[in-house]
Short mmCIF file of C-alpha atoms in Angstrom, two decimals:
data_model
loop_
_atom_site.label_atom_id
_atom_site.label_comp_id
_atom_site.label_asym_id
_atom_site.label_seq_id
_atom_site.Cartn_x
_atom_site.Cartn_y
_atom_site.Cartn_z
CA UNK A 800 15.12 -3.44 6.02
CA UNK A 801 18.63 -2.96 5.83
CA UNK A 802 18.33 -1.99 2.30
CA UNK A 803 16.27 -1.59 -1.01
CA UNK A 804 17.79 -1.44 -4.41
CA UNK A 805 16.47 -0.29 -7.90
CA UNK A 806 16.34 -3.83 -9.25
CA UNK A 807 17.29 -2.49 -12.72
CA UNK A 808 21.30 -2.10 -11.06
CA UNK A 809 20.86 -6.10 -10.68
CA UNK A 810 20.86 -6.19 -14.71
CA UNK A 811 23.73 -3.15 -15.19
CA UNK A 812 25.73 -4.92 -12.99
CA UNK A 813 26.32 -7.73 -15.68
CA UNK A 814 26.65 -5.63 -18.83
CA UNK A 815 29.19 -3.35 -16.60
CA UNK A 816 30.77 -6.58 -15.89
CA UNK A 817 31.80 -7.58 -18.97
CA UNK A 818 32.46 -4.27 -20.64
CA UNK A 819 35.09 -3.75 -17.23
CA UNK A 820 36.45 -6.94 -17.85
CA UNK A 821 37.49 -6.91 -21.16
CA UNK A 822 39.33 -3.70 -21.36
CA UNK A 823 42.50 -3.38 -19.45
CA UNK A 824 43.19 -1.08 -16.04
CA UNK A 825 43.61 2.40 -17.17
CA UNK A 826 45.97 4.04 -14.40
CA UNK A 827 44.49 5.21 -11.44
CA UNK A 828 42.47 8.56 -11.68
CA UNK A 829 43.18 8.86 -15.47
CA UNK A 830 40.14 9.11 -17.52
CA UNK A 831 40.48 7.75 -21.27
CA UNK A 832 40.96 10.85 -23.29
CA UNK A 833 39.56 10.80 -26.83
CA UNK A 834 42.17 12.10 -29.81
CA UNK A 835 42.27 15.46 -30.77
CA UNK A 836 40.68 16.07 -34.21
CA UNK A 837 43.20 16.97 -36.86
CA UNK A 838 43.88 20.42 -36.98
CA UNK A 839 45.56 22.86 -34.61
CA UNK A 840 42.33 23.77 -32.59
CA UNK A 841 42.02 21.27 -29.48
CA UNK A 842 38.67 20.07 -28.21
CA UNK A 843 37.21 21.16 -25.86
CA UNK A 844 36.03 18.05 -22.90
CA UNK A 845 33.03 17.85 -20.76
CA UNK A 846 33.64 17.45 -17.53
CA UNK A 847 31.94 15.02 -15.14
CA UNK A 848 32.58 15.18 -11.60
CA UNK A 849 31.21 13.45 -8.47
CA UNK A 850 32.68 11.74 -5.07
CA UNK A 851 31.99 7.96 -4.16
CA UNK A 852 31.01 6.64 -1.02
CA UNK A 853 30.03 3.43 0.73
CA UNK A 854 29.61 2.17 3.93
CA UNK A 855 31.95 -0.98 3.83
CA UNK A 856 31.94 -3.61 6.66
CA UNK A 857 34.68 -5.59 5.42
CA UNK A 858 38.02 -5.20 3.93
CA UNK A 859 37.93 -5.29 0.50
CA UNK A 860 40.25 -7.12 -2.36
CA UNK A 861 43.62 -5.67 -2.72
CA UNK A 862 42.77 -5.71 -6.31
CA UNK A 863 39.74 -3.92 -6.01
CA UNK A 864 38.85 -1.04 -8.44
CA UNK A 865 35.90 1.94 -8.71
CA UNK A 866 34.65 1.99 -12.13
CA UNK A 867 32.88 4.95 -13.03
CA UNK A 868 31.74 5.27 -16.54
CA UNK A 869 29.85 6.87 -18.71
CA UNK A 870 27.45 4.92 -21.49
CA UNK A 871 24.77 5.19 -24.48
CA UNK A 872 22.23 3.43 -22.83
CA UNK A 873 18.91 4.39 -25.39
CA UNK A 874 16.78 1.18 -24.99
CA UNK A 875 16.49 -0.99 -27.73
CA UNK A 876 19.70 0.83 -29.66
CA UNK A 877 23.14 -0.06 -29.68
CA UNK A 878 26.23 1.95 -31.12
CA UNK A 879 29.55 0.46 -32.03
CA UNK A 880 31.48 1.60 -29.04
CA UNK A 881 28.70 2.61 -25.77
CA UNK A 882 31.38 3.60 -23.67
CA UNK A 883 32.00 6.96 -24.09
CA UNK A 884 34.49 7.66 -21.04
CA UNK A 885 35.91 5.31 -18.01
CA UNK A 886 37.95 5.80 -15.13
CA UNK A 887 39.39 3.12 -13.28
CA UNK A 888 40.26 4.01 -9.37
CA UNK A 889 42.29 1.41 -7.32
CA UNK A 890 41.10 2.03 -3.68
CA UNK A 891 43.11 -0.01 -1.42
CA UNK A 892 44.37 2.87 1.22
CA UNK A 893 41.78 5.35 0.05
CA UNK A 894 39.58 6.91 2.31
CA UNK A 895 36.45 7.71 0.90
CA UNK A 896 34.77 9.98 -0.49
CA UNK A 897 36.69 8.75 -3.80
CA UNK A 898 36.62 12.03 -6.11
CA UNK A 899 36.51 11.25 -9.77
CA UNK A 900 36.73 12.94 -13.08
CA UNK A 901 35.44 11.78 -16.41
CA UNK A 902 36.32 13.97 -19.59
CA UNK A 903 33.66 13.43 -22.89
CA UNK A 904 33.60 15.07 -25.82
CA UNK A 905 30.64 17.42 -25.75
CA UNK A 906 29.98 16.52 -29.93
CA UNK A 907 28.95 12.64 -28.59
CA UNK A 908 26.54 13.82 -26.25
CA UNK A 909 23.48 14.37 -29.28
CA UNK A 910 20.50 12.58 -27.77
CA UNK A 911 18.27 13.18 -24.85
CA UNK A 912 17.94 10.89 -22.53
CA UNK A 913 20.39 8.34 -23.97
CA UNK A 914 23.53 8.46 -21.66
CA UNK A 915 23.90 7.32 -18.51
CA UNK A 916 26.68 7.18 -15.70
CA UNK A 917 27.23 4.01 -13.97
CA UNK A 918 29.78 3.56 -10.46
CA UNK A 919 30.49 0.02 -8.96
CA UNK A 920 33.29 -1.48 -6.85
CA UNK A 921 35.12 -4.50 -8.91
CA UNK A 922 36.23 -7.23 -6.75
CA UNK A 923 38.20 -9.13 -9.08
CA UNK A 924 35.60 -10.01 -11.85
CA UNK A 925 32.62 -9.21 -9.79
CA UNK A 926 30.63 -6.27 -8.93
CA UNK A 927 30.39 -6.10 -5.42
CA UNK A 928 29.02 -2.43 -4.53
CA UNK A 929 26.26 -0.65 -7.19
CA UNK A 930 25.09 2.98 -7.40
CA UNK A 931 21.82 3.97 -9.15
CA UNK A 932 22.35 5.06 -12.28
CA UNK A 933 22.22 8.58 -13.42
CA UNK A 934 20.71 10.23 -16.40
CA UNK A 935 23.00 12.81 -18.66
CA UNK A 936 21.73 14.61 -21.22
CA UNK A 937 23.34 17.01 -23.85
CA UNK A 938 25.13 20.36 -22.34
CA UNK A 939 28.65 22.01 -23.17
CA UNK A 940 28.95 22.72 -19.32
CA UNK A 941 30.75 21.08 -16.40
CA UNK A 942 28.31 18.75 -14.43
CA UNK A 943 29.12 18.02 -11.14
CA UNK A 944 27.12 14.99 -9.94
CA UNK A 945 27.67 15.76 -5.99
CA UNK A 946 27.81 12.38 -4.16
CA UNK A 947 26.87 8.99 -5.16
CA UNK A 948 25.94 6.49 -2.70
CA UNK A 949 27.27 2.45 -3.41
CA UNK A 950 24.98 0.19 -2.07
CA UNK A 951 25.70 -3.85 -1.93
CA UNK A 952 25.11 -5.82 -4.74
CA UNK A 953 24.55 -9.34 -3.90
CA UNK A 954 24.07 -12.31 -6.53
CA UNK A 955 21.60 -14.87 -5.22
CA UNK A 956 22.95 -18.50 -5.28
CA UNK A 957 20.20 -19.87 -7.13
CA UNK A 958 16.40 -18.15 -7.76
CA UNK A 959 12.70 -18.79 -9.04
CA UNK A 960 10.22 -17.40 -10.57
CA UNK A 961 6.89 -17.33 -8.73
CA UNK A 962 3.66 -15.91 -9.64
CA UNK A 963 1.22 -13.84 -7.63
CA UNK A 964 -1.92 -12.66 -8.86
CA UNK A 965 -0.70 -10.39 -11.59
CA UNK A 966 2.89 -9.74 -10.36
CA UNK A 967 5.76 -11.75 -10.67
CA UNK A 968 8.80 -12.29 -8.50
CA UNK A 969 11.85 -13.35 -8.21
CA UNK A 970 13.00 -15.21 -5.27
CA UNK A 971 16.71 -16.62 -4.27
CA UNK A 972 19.02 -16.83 -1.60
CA UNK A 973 22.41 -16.29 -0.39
CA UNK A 974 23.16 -18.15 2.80
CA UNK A 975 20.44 -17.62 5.13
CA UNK A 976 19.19 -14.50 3.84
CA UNK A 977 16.28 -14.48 0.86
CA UNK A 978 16.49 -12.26 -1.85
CA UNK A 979 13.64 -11.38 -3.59
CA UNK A 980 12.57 -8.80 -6.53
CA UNK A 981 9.51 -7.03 -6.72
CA UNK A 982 8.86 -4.84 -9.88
CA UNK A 983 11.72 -2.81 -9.68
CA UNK A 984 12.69 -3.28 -6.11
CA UNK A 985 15.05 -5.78 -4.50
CA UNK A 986 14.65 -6.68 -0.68
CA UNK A 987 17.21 -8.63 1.14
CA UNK A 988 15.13 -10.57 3.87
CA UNK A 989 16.33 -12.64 7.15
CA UNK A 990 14.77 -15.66 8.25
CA UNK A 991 12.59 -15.74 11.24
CA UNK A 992 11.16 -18.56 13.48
CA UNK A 993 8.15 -20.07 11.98
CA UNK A 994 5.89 -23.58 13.29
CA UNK A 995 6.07 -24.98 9.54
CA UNK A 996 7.45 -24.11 6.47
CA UNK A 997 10.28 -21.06 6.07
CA UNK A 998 9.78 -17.25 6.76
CA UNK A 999 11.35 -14.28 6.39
CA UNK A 1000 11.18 -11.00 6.94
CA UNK A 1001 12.72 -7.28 6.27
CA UNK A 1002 14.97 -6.18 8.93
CA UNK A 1003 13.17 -3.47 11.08
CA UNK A 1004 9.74 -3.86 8.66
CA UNK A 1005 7.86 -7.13 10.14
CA UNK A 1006 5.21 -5.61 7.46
CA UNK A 1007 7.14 -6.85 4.44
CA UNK A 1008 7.64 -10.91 4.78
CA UNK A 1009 7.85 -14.09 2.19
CA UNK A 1010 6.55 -17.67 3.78
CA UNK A 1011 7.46 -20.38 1.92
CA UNK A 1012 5.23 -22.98 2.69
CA UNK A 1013 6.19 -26.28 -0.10
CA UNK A 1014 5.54 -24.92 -3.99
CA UNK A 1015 3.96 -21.76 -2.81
CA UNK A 1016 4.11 -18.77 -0.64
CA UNK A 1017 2.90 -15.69 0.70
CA UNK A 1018 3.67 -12.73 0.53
CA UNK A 1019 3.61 -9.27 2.37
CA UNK A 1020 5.27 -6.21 1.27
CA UNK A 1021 5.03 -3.03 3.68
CA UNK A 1022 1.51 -4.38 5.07
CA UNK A 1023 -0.28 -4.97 1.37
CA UNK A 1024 -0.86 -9.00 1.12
CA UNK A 1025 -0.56 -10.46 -2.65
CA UNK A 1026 -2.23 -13.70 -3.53
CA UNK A 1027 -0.71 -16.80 -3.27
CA UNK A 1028 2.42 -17.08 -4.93
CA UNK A 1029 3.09 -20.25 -7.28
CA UNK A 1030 5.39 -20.86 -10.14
CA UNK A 1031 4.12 -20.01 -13.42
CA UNK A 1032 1.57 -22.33 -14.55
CA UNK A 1033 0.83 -24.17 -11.44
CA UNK A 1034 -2.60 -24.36 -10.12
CA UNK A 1035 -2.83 -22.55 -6.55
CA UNK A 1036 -5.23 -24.38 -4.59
CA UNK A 1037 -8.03 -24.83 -4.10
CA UNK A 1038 -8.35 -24.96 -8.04
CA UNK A 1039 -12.14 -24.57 -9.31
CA UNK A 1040 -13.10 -24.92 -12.86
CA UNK A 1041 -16.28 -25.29 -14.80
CA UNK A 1042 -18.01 -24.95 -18.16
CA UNK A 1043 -21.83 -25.45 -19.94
CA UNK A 1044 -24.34 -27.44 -22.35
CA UNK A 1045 -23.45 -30.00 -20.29
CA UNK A 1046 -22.84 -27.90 -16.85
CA UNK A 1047 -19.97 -29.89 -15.34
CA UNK A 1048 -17.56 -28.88 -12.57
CA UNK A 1049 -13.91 -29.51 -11.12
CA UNK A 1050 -12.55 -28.61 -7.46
CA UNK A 1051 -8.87 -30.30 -7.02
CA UNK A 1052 -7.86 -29.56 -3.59
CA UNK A 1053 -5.74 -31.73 -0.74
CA UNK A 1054 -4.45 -34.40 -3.66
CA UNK A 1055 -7.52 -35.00 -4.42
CA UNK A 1056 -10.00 -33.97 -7.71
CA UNK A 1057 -13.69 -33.75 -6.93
CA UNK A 1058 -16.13 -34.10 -10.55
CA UNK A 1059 -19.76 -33.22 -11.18
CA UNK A 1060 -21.90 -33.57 -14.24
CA UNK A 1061 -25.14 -32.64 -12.81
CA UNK A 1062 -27.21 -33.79 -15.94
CA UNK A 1063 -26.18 -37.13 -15.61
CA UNK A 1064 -25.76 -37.44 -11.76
CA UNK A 1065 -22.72 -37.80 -11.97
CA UNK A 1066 -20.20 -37.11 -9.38
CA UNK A 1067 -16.83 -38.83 -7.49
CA UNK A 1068 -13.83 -37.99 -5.79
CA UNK A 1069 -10.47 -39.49 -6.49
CA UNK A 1070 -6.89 -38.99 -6.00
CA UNK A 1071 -5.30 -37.86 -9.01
CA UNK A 1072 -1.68 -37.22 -10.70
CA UNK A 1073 0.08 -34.91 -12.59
CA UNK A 1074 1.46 -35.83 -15.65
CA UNK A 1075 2.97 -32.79 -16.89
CA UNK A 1076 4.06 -29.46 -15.46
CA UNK A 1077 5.45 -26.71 -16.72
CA UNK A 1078 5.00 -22.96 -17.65
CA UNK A 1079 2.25 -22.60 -19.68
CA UNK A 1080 0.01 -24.77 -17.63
CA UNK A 1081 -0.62 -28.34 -16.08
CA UNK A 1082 -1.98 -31.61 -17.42
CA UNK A 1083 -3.58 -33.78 -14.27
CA UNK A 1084 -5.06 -37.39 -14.59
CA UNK A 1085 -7.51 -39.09 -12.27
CA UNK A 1086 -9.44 -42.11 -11.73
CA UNK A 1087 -11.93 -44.22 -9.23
CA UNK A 1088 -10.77 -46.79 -7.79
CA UNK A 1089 -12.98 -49.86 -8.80
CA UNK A 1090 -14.88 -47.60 -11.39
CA UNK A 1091 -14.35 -47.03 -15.01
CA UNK A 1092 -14.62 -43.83 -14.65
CA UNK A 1093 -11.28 -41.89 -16.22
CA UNK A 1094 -10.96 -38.02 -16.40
CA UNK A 1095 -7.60 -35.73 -18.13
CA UNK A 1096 -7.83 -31.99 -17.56
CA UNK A 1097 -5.60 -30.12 -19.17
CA UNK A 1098 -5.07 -26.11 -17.26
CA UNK A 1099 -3.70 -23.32 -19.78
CA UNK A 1100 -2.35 -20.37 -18.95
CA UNK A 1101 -4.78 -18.34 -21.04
CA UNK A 1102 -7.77 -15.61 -20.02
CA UNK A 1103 -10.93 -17.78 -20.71
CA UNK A 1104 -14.00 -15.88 -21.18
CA UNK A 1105 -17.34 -18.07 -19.47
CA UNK A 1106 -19.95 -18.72 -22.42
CA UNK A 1107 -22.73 -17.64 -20.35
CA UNK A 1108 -21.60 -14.99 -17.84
CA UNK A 1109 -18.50 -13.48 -19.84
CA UNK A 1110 -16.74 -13.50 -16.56
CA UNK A 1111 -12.93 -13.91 -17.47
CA UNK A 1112 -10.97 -16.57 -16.11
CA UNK A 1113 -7.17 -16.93 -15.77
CA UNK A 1114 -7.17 -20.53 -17.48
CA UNK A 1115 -8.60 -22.24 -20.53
CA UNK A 1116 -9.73 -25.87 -19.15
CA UNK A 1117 -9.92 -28.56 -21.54
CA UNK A 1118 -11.12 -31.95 -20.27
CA UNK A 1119 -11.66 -35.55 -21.27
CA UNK A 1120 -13.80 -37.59 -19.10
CA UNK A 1121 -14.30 -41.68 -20.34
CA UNK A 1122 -13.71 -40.04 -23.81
CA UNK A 1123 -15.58 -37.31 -24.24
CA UNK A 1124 -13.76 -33.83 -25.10
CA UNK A 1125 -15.12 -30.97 -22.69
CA UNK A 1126 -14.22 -27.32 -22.38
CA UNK A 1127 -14.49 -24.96 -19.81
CA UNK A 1128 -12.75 -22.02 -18.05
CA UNK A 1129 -10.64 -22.17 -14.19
CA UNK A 1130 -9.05 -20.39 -11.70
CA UNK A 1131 -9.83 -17.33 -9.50
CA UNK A 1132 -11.00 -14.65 -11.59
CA UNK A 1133 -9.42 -12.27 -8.47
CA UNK A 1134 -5.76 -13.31 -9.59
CA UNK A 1135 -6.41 -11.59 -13.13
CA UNK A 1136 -7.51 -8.07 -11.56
CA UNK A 1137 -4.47 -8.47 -7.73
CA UNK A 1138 -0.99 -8.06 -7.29
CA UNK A 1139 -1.05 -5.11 -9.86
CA UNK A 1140 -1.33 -1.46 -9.53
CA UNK A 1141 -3.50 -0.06 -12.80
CA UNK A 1142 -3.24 2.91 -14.50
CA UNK A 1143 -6.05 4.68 -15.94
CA UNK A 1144 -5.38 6.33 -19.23
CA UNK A 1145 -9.29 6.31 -21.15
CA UNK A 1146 -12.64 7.37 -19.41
CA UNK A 1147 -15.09 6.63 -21.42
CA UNK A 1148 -13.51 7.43 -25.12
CA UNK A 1149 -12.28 10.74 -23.65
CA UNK A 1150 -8.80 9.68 -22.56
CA UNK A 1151 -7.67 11.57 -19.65
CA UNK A 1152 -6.18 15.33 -18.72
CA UNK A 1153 -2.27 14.88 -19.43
CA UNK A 1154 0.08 14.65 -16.56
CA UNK A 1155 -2.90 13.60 -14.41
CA UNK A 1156 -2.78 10.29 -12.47
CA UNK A 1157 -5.62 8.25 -12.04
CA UNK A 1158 -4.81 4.24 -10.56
CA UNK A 1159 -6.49 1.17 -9.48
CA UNK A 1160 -5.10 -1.04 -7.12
CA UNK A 1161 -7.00 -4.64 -5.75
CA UNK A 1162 -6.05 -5.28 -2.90
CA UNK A 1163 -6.09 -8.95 -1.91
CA UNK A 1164 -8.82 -8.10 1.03
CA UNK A 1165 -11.31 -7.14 -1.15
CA UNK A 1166 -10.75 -3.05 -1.30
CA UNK A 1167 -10.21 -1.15 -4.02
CA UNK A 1168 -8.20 1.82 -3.78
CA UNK A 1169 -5.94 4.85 -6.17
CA UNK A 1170 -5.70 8.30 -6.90
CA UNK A 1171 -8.93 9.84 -8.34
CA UNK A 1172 -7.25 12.58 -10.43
CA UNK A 1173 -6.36 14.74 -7.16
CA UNK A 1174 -7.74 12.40 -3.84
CA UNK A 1175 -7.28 9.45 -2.75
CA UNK A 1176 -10.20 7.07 -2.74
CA UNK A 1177 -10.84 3.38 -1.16
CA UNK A 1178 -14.30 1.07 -1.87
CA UNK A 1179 -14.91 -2.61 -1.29
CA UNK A 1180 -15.71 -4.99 -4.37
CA UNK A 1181 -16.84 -8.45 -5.26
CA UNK A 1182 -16.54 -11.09 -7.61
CA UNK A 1183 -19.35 -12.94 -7.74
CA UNK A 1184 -19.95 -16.11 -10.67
CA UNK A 1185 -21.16 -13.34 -13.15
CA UNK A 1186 -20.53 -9.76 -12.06
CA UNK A 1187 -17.71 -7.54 -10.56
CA UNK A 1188 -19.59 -5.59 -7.73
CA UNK A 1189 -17.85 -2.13 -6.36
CA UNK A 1190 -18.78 -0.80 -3.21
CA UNK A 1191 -19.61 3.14 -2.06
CA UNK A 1192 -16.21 4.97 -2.67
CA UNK A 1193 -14.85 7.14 0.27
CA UNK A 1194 -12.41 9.87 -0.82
CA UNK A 1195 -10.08 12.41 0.85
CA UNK A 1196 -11.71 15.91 0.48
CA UNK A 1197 -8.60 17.52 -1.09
CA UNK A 1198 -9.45 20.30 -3.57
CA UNK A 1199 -7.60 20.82 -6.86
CA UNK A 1200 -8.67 22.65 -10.45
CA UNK A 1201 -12.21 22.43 -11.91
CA UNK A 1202 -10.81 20.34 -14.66
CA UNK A 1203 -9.10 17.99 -12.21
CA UNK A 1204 -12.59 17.60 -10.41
CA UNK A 1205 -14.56 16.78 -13.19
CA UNK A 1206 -12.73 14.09 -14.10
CA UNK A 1207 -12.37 12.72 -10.72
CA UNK A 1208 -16.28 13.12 -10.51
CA UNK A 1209 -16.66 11.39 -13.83
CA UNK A 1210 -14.28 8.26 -12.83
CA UNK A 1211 -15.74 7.82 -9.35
CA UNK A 1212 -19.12 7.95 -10.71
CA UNK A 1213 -18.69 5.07 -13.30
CA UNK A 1214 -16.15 2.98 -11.40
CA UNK A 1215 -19.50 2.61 -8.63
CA UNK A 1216 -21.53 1.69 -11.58
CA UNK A 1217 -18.39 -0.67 -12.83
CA UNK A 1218 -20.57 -4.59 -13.80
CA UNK A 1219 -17.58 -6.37 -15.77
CA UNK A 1220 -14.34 -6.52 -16.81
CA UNK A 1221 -12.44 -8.34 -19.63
CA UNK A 1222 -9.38 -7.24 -21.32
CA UNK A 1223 -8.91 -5.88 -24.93
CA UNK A 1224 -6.13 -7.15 -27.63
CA UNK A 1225 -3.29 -4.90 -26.06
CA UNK A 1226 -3.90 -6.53 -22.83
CA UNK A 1227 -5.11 -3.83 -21.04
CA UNK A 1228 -7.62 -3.72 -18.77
CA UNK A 1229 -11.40 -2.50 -19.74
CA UNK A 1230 -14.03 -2.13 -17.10
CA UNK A 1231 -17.41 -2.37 -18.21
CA UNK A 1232 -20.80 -0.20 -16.93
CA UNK A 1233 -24.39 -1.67 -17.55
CA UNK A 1234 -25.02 1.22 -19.64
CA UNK A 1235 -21.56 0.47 -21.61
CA UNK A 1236 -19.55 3.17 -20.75
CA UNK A 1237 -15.68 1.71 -19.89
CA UNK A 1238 -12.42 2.43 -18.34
CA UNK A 1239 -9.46 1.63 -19.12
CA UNK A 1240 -6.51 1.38 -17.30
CA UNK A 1241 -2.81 -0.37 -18.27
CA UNK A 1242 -0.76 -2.36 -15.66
CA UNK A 1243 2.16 -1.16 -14.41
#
């Protein structure tokens, strides 16, 4: 891979763009300086120090510019002026490391956590080269930030959204290359011979690829497989859905939509339409030829809880067939539970030991693994039509405090005896025991 990128610089780049584009160039290596309050005693400035560097290939811009500034950045809060300090460095005939300087006054610096310094490279009115952003916090003392690293930024041409299991991505492309967004990663990726479809891969990491294969894809990243990737609210294939009192069932796979109502015998396949599309779910239409037979299902993007076996579904079915209203639940349960790593925070009503970590990840080969609370475990599970099955759990044999055991004992124990799972009005996950004991554990 020839690089990976917070994907939080992709959205600082375009705030940074316009606050750098509005104000004019300050001269080169001059910080802004703030006015000195009235009175005869003169402020004393922070000082921020720090040296660029970047590993350019090509020339850059003759009007190119470092921009190095310093921000309120508390989420969800905005003040009247968030840039505190900014220094504008041209760097046409500089060699780098590029030193810089930025002076604040010490009084603005109040809140934890809620200032941050950004660094780019301005190419005109883009930003061509990010660094990661770094966290200040009050002090009255120098800080010397030691050496920054730009990395590329690169805008994708165009890009779409695609689901997979739980996670979404983000997928685009600049020439050849693909770039695609993970959580809070970004991957450029080149393309690679392939017998259908298009596929790419990381440079130097075969383990993480994207195939494109018509409106979906798979996807690979660093050897764990996600499930199939579709745009939001399409149906990934095959699509199974059902309901009861009257049992009927669905299967649309290969163009084609397959229907059963077993109390009347009936049952016919058909080619069948879709009528609309988009991303909150799909409306389909089919028919047999000859037949009066006529059948609209409508997919939702919704968890739909079975009426029998409380197994949770991914989508709400509704369905008329020669005019009479049915409802049901579709999709692969699996897609609600994959492509997600989940973190525990209740055992059982007791919540769990702070600053301890215990996860769930399933994988898309039917294992189960995390963090315990100190090792590292692994089990196999299974869906079935009416129960979430896990397997004997193997662990690492790591020791850590009593307290640190116990609860790992305790989670292991009930995540063997684990029966269901649904998920609670905060969204969060909730896996249920025969005996009714839970966990509880929060995407992330």
């Amino acid at each position: 891979m020839r690089y990976l990128l917070s994907a939080m610089l992709m959205s600082v780049s375009l705030s940074m763009l316009t606050g750098c584009s509005d104000d004019s160039p300050a001269p080169a290596q001059t910080p802004p300086v703030d006015a000195s309050p009235a009175g005869d005693e003169q402020t004393q400035m922070l000082r921020i120090t720090g040296d660029l560097t970047y590993q350019a290939r090509t020339a850059l811009q003759p009007e190119s510019q470092a921009v190095i500034e310093l921000r309120y950045a508390a989420p969800g809060e905005t003040e009247p002026e968030s840039v505190l300090a900014r220094q504008r460095i041209d760097l046409i005939g500089r060699n780098v490391p590029v030193h810089f300087v930025l002076e604040v006054d010490p009084e603005q610096l109040q809140r934890a956590d809620a200032y941050q310094l950004r660094a780019m490279i301005m190419e005109g009115e883009r930003a061509t080269w990010l660094a990661e952003p770094v966290e200040i916090g009050p002090t009255a003392e120098e800080i010397n930030l030691g050496e920054l690293v730009l990395l590329p930024h690169r805008e994708a041409a165009f890009s779409s959204i695609l689901s997979c299991g739980q996670a979404q991505i983000s997928v685009g492309y600049e020439g050849d290359d693909l770039i695609l967004e993970v959580a809070d990663d970004e991957y450029i990726l080149l393309p690679v011979e392939t017998h259908a479809g298009a596929r790419f891969e990381a440079e130097g990491d075969p383990a993480t690829r994207f195939w494109s294969r018509g409106n979906s894809a798979l996807l690979t990243l660093q050897g764990k497989a996600y499930p199939e990737c579709v745009p939001p609210g399409a149906l990934p294939k095959p699509f199974l859905a059902s309901g009861n009192e009257p049992a009927w069932h669905v299967r649309l796979e290969n163009g084609e939509l397959t229907w059963q109502r077993p109390d009347q015998d009936q049952e016919f396949t058909a080619p069948y339409q879709i009528i609309d599309d988009n991303s909150e779910g799909v409306t389909i239409e089919a028919g047999q030829e000859g037949s009066d037979h006529g059948l609209r299902l409508t997919a939702h993007r919704s968890i739909c809880y079975d009426s029998m076996t409380a197994m949770p579904y991914p989508r709400e079915v509704s369905l008329t067939v020669d005019g009479e209203a049915l409802q049901g639940c579709g999709g692969d349960p699996a897609r609600l539970l994959q492509g997600a790593e989940w973190v525990v925070e209740d055992i059982n009503g007791g919540g769990i030991i702070d600053g301890s970590r215990v996860e769930l990840a399933f994988l898309h080969n039917d294992r189960l693994a995390g963090q315990a609370s100190c090792n590292n475990y692994s089990a196999e599970y299974e869906l079935t039509t009416e129960a979430l099955v896990v397997g004997d759990v193997i662990s690492t044999k790591k020791a850590c405090p009593p307290a640190l055991m116990e609860q790992e004992h305790r989670f292991l124990d009930m995540l063997q005896r684990v029966q269901q799972f649904r998920f609670n009005e905060q969204d969060a996950l909730v896996l249920l025991t025969a005996e009714g004991e839970s966990l509880t554990a929060r995407m992330r």
